[in-house]
Short mmCIF file of C-alpha atoms and ligand atoms in Angstrom, two decimals:
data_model
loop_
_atom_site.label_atom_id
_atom_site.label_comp_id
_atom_site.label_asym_id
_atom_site.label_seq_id
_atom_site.Cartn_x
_atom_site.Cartn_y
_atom_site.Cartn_z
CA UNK A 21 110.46 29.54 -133.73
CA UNK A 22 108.68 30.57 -130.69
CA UNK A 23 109.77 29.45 -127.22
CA UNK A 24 107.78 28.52 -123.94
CA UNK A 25 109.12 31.66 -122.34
CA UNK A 26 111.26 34.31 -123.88
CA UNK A 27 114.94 34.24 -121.78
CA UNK A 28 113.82 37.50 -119.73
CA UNK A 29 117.47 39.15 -119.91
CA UNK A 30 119.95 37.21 -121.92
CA UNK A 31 123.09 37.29 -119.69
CA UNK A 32 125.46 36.00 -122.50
CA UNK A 33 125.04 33.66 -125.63
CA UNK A 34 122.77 30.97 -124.66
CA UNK A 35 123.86 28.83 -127.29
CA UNK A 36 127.57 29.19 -126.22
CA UNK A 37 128.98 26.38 -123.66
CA UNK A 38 130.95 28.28 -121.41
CA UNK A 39 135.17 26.53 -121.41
CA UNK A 40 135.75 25.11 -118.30
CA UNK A 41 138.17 27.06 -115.90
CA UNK A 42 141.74 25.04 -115.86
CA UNK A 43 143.73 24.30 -113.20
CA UNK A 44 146.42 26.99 -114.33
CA UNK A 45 143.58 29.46 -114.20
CA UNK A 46 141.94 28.60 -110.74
CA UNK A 47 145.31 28.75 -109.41
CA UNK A 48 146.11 32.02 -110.58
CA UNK A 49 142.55 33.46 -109.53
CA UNK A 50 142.68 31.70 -106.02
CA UNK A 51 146.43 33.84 -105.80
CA UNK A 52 145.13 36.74 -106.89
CA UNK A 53 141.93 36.83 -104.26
CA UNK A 54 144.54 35.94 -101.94
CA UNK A 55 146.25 39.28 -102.22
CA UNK A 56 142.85 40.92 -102.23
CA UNK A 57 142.98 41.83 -106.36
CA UNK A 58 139.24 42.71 -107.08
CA UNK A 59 139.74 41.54 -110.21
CA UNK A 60 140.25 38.54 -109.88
CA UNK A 61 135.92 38.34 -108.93
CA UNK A 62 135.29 40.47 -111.54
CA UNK A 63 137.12 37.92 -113.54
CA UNK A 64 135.76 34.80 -111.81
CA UNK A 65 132.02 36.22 -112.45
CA UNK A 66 132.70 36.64 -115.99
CA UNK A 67 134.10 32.95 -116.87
CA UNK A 68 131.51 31.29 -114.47
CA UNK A 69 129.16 33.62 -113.36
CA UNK A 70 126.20 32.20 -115.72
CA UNK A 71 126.54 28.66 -114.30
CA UNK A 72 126.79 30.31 -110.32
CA UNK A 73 123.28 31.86 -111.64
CA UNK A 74 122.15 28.38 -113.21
CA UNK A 75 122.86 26.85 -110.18
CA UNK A 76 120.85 29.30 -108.26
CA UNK A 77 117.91 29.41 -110.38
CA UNK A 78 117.62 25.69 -110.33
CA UNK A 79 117.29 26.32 -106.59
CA UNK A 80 115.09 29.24 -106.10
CA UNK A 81 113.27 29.37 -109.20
CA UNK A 82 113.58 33.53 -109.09
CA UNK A 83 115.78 35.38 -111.09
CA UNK A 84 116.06 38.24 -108.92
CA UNK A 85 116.68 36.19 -105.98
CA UNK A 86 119.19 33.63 -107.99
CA UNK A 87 121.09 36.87 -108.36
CA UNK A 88 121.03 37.96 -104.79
CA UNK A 89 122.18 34.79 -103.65
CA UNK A 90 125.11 34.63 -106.52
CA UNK A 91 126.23 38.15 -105.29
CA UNK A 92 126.54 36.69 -101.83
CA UNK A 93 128.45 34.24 -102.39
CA UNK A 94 130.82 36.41 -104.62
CA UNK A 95 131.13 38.24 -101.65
CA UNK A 96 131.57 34.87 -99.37
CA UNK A 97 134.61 34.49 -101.66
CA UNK A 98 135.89 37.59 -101.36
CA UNK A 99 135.42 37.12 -97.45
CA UNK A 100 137.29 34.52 -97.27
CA UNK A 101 139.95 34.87 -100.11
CA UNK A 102 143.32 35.20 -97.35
CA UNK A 103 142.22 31.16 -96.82
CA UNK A 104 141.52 30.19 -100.89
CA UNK A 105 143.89 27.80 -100.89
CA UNK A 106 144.85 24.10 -102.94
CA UNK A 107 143.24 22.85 -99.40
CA UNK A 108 139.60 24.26 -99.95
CA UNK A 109 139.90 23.30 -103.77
CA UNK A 110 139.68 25.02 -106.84
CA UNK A 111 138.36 28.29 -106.60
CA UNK A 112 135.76 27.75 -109.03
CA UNK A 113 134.35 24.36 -107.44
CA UNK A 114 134.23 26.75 -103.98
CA UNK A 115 132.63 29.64 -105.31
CA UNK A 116 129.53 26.67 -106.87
CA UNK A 117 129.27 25.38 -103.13
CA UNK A 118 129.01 28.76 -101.85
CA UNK A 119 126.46 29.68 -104.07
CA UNK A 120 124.50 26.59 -103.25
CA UNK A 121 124.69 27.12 -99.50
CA UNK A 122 123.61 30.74 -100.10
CA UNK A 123 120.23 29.31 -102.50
CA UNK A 124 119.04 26.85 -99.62
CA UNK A 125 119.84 29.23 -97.03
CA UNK A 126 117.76 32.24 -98.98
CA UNK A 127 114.86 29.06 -100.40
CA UNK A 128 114.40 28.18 -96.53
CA UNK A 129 113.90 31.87 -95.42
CA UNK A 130 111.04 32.45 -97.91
CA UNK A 131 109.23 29.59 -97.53
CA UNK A 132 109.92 29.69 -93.62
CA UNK A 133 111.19 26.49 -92.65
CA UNK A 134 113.31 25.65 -90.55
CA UNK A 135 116.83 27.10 -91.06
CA UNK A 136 119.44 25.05 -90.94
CA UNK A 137 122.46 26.78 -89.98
CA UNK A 138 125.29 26.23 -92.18
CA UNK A 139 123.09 24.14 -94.78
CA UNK A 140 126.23 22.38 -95.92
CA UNK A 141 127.79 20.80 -93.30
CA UNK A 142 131.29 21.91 -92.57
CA UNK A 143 132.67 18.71 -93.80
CA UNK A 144 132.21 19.91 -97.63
CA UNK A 145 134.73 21.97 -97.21
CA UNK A 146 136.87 19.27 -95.37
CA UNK A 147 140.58 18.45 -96.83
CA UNK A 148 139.31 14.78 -97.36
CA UNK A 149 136.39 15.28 -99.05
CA UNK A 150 137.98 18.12 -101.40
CA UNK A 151 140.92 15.97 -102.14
CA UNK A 152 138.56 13.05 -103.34
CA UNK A 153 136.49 15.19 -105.25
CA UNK A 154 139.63 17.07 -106.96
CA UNK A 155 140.56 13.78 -108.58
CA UNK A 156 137.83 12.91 -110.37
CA UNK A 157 136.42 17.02 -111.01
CA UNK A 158 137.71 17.44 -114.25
CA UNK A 159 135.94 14.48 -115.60
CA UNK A 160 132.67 15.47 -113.72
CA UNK A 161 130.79 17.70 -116.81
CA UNK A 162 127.23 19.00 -116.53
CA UNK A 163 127.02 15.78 -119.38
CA UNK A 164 128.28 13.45 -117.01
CA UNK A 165 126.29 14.13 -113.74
CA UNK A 166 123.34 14.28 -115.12
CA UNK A 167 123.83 10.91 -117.06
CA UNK A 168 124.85 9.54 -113.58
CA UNK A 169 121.55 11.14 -111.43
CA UNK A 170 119.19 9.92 -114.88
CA UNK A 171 120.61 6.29 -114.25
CA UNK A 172 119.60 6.31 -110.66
CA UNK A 173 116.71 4.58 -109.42
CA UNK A 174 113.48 7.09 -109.85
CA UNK A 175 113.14 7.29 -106.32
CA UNK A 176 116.60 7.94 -105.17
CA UNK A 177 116.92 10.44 -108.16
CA UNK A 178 114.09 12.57 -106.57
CA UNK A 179 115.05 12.35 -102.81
CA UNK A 180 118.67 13.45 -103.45
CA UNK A 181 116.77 16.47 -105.52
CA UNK A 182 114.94 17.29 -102.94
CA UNK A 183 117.36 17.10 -100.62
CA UNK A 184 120.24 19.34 -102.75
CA UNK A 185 117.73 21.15 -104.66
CA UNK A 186 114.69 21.22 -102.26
CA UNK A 187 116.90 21.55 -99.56
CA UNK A 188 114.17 19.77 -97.26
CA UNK A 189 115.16 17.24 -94.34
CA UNK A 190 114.67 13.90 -94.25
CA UNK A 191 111.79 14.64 -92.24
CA UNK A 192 110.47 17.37 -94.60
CA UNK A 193 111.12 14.76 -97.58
CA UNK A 194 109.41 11.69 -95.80
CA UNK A 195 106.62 14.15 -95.12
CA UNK A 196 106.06 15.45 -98.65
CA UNK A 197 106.46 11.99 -100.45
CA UNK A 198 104.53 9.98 -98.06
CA UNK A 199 107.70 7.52 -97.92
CA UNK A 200 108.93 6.01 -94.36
CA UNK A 201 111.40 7.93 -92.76
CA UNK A 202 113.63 5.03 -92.72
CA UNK A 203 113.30 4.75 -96.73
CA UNK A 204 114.15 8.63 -97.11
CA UNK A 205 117.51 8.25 -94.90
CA UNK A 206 118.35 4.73 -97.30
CA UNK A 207 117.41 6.23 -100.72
CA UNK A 208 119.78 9.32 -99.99
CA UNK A 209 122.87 7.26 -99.04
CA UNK A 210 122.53 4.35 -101.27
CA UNK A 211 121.30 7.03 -103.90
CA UNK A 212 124.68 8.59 -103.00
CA UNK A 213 126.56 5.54 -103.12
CA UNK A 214 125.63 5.03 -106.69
CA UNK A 215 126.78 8.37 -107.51
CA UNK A 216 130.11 8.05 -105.54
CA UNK A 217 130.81 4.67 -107.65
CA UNK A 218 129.47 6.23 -110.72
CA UNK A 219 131.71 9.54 -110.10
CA UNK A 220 134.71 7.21 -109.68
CA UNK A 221 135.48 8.67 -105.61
CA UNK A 222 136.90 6.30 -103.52
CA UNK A 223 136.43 5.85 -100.57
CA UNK A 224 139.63 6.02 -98.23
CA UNK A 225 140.63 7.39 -94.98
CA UNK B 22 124.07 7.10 -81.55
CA UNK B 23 125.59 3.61 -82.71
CA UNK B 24 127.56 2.49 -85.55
CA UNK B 25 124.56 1.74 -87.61
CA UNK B 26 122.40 4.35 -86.60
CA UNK B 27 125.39 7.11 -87.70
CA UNK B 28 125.37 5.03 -90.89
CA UNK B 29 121.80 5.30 -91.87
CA UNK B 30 122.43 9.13 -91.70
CA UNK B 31 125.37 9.59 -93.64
CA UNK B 32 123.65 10.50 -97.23
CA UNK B 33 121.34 12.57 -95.26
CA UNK B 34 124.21 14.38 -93.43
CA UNK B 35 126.44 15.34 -96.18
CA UNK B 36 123.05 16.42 -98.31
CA UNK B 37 122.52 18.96 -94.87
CA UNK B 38 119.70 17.23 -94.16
CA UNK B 39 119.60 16.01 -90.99
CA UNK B 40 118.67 18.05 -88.10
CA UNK B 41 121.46 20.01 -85.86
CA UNK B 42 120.85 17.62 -82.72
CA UNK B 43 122.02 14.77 -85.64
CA UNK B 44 124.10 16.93 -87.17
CA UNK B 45 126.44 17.33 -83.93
CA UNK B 46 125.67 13.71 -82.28
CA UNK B 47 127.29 12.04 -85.75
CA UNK B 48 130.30 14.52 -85.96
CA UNK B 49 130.50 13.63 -81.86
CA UNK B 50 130.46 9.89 -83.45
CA UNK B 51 133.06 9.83 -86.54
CA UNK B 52 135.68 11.44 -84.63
CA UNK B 53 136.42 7.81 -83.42
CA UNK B 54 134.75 5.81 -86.25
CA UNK B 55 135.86 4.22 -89.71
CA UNK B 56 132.58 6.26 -90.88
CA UNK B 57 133.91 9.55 -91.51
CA UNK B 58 135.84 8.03 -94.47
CA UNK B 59 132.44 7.31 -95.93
CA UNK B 60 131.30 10.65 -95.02
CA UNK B 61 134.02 12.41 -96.84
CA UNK B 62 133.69 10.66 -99.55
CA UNK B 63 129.95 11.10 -100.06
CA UNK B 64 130.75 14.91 -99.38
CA UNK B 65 133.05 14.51 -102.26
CA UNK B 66 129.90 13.46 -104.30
CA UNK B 67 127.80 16.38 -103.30
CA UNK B 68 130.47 18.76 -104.73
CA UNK B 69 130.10 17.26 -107.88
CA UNK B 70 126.21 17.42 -107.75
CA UNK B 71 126.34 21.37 -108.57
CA UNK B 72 127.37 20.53 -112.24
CA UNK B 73 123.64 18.73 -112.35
CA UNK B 74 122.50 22.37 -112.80
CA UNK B 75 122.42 23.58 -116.64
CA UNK B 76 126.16 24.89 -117.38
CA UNK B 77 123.59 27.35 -119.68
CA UNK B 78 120.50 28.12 -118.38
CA UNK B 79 117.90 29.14 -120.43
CA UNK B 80 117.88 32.25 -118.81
CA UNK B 81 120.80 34.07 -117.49
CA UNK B 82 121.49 36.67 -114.97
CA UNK B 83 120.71 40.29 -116.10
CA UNK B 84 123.57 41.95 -117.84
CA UNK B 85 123.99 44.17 -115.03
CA UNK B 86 125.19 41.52 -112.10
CA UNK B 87 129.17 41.73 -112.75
CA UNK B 88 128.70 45.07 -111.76
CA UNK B 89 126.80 44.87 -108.78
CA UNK B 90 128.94 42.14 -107.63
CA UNK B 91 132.13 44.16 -108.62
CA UNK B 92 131.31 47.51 -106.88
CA UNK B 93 130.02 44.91 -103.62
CA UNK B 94 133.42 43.90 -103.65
CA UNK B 95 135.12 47.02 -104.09
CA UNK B 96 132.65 48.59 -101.14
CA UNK B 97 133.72 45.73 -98.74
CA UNK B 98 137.52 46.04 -99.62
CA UNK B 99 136.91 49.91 -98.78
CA UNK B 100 134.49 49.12 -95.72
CA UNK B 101 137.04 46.78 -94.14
CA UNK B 102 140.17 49.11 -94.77
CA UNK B 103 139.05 52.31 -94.23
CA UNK B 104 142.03 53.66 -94.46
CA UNK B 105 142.95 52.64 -97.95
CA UNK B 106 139.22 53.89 -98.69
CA UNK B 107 139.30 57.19 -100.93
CA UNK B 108 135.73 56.77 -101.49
CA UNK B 109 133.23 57.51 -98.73
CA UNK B 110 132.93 54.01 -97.14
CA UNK B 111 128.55 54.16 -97.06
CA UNK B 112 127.78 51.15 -99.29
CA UNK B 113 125.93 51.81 -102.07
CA UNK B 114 122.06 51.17 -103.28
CA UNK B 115 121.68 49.03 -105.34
CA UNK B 116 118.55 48.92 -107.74
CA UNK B 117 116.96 45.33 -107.54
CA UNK B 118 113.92 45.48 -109.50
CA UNK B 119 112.11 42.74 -110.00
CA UNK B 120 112.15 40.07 -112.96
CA UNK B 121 109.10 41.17 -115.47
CA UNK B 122 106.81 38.23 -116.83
CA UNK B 123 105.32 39.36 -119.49
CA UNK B 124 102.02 38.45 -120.68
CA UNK B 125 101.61 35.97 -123.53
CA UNK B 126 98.47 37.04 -123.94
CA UNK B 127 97.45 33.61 -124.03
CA UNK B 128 93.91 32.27 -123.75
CA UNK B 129 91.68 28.88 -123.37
CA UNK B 130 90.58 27.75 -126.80
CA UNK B 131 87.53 25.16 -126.62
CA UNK B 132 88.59 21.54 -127.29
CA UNK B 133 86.97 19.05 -128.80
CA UNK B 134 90.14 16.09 -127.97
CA UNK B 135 89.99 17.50 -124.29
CA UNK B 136 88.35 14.23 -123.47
CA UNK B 137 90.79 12.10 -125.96
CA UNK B 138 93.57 14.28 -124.04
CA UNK B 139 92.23 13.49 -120.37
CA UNK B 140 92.35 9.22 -120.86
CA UNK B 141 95.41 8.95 -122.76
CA UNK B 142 98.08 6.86 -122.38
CA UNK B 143 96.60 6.48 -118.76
CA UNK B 144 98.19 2.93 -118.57
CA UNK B 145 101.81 3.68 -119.56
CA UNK B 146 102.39 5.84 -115.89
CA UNK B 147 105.30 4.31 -114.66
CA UNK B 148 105.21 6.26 -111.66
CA UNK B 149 104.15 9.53 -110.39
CA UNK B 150 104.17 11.72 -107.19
CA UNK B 151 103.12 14.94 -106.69
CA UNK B 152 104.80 16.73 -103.94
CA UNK B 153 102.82 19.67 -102.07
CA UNK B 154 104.34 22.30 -99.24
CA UNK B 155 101.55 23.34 -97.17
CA UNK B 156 102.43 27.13 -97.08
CA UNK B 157 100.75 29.95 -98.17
CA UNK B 158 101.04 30.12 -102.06
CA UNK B 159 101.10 26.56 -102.61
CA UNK B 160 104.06 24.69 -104.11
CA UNK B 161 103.47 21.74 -106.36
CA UNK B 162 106.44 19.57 -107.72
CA UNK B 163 104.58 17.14 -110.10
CA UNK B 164 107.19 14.51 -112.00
CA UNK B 165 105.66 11.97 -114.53
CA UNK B 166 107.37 10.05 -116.61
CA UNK B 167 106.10 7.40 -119.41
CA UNK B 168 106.44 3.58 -119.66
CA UNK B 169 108.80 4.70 -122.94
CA UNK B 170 110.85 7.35 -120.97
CA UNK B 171 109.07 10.77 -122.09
CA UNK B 172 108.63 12.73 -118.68
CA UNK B 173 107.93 16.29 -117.66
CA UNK B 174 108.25 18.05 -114.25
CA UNK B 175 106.48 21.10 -113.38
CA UNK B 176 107.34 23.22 -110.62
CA UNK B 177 104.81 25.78 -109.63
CA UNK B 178 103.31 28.26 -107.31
CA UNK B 179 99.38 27.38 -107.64
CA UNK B 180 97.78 30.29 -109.09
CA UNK B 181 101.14 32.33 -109.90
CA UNK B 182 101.78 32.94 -113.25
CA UNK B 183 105.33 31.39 -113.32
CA UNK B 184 105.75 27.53 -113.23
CA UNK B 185 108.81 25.95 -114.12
CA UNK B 186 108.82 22.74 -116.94
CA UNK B 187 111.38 20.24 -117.62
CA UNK B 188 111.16 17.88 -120.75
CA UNK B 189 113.18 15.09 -121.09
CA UNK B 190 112.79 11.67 -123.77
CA UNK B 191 111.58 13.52 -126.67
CA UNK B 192 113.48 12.62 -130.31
CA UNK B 193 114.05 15.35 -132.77
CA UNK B 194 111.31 16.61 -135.01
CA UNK B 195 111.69 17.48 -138.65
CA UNK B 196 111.99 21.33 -139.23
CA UNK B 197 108.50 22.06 -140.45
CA UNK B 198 106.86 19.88 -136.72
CA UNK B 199 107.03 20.77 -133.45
CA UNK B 200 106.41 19.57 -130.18
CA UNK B 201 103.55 21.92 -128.23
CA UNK B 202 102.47 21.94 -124.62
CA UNK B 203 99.03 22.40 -123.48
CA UNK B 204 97.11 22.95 -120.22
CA UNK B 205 93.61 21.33 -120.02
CA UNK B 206 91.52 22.72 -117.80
CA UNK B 207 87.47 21.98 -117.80
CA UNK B 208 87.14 21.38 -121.62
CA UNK B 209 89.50 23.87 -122.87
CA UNK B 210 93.16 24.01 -123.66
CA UNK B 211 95.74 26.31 -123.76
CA UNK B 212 98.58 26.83 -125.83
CA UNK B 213 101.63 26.80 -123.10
CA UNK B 214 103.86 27.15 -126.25
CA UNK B 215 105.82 25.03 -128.56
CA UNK B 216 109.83 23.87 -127.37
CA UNK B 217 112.38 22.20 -129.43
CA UNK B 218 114.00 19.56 -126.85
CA UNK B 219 118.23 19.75 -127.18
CA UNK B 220 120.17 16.38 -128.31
CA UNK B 221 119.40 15.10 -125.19
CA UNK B 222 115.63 15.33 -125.84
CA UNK B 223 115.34 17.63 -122.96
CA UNK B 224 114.16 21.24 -122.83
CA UNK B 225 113.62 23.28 -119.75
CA UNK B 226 111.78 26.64 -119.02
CA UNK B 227 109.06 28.75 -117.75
CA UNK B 228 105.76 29.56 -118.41
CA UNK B 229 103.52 32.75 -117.37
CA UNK B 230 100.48 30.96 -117.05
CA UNK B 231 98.92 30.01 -113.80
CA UNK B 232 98.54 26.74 -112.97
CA UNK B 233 95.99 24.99 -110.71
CA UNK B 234 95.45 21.94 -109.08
CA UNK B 235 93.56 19.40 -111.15
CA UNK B 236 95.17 20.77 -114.81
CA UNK B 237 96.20 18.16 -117.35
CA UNK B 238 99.43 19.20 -119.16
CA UNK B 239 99.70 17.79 -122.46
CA UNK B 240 102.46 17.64 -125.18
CA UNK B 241 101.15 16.84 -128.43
CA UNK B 242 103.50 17.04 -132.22
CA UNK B 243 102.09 19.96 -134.25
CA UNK B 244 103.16 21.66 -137.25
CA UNK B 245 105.71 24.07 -136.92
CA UNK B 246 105.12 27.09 -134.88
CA UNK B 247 102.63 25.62 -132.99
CA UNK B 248 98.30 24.96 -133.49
CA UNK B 249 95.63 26.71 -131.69
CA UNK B 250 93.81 23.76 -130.54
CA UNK B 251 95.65 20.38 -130.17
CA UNK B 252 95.79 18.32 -133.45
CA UNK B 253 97.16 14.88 -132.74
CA UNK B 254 96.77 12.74 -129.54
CA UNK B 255 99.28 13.71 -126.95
CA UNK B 256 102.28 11.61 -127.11
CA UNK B 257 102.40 12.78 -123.30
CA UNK B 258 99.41 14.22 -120.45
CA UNK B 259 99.40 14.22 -116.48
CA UNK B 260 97.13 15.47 -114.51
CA UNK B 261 98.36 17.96 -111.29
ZN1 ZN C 317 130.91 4.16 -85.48
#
């Protein structure tokens, strides 16, 4: 059968779900990038690499640039390996936020917005809000998130896309959708507050 | 800022979406508030958010990436110790050519349904927004979803053959039907090409043709392999 558009460069089977990294194994990686082992990227790349590009292509929309931005953040990781430790996470979950801060940062340079310096705030990579996202990560499948963004309210589905995706600002978003800017701020937290209660976080200090 | 105002921002702030005068006044803020529990644990939820992204996308990086990541790596190591470096420390070249669309070849066929196609299911719009960047090139995000649940979202650069489609709410078809996607432009359509939506009813992907402002895409159930000119009403259409 004919497709929409032929996969331009088949990276691996497309039919095969890549196994989700255990906790054994993103130890042993985040030890081995921790005594500056190479190999342990070049092993990284090859269990997760295809969902780093996913991720990046569902950002950028450009395969050549969904592959820059994946090599930086390899390299981010590699940067920062003598500090990949239980307290930043699971080397795996890192290495996706890394690759999403590097997508926004490269998405706002082409289309020449405004930057936003450090697009993720530092708090994603704060103890608390890697601890509370440990517990529930193993549960948290491609399946499951996107059964818990489908269920959201239309509206608060397509602000937090914008937002994560998009990486717009509130302003950018209330702009572009022609909603209040008082209705852009309340459909991303309540959006998010469905999520959090759908993910099963809690919230405690 | 007060207690409320900090609290309107939180989704906002984790998402990096507020501005950096924002940014720093709430961090100022939560150092002495109860609200930097709820901002951790709304960061928490944004960390989950990257598994939204297709675990396999429908295209993957060229086969070549490990290795430009690997000898990146290696170079840095060698940079950043030089004296562990036995190669020369210059960092490589490295070849980035750029992703090839290829041509489909495709082309307008007169329709005689274009009219059919441009008043259907009209009524059943649940909702509908087109989003538009004013930059050069313009960007369209169009998102349209049916009264029954069928939607599609196009992403495209006006008038740049690459536009990215998303599918979601369509059942399986019997081998020998599939589902095809048309653009309608004046009173012609074109054959986008035919997809086979996943178990989820959803399919994803991109399309070489050029899409402009005022196009109606259609999805209509043809026989398999696709028809040259739609055959049955279009169990979907939006206009950009
Ligand atoms: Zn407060």
């Amino acid at each position: 059968m004919a497709t929409i558009a032929p996969p331009l460069q088949a990276g691996g089977t497309a039919t095969q779900v890549p196994k989700r990294i255990s906790r054994e194994e993103a130890d042993g990686l985040a030890a081995r990038l921790r005594g500056r082992d190479p190999g342990a990227v070049e092993d990284l790349y090859a269990m997760i690499g295809r969902r780093a590009f996913g991720l990046a292509y569902r950002v950028l929309g450009d395969g050549s640039a969904a592959e820059d931005a994946v090599q930086e953040a390899f390299l981010d990781l590699w940067r920062l390996a003598p500090a990949v430790d239980r307290s930043r996470g699971r080397v795996d979950s890192l290495l996706m936020t890394l690759v999403h801060r590097r997508s926004i940062d490269a998405l706002r340079a082409r289309e020449r917005r405004t930057p936003i310096t450090g697009v993720m705030p530092d708090e994603v990579l704060d103890h608390n809000a890697v601890e509370l996202f440990e517990r529930v990560a193993d549960a948290l499948t491609h399946e499951r998130v996107v059964e818990c963004m489908e269920s959201l309210p239309a509206d608060q589905k397509i602000t937090i896309e914008l937002a994560y995706f998009g990486g717009l600002t509130h302003t950018e978003i209330a702009e572009q959708t022609g909603a209040p800017l008082g209705t852009v701020k309340s459909r991303l937290r309540l959006g998010l507050l469905r999520l959090r209660a759908d993910f099963g976080i809690e919230e405690t200090s | 800022m007060t207690c409320d105002e900090v609290r309107d921002l939180t989704g906002a702030y984790v998402l990096g979406s507020t501005t950096e005068n924002e940014k720093r006044q709430i961090e100022n803020h939560v150092a002495g508030c109860d609200l930097h529990a709820e901002i951790a644990s709304l960061a928490a939820v944004t960390l989950g958010l990257a598994a939204a992204a297709p675990e396999v996308p429908e295209i993957g990086p060229r086969s070549g990436l490990g290795a430009r990541i690997s000898a990146a790596v290696r170079a840095d190591e060698a940079a950043s110790d030089p004296a562990s470096a036995v190669a020369p420390v210059s960092r490589p070249v490295w070849s980035r050519p750029r992703w090839s669309w290829a041509s489909s070849g495709a082309r307008f066929v007169p329709l005689s349904v274009a009219a059919a196609l441009a008043v259907a299911v009209g009524a059943l719009i649940i909702w509908n927004v087109t989003l538009q960047l004013n930059e050069p090139g313009e960007e369209l995000v169009h998102f349209f979803k049916e009264a029954d649940g069928d939607w599609v979202r196009v992403e495209a650069t006006l008038g740049e053959p690459n536009a990215r489609v998303s599918l979601g709410g369509f059942d399986p078809l019997p081998p020998d039907r599939d589902y095809q996607l048309w653009a309608v432009r004046d009173d012609s359509a074109i054959s986008l090409g035919v997809f086979d939506p996943d178990e989820d009813g959803k399919w994803s992907g991109d399309i070489d043709f050029p899409l402009e402002r005022g196009d109606l895409i259609a999805i209509t159930e043809e026989a398999e392999g696709g028809s040259s000119a739609p055959t049955t009403d279009p169990l979907l259409s939006t206009r950009l």
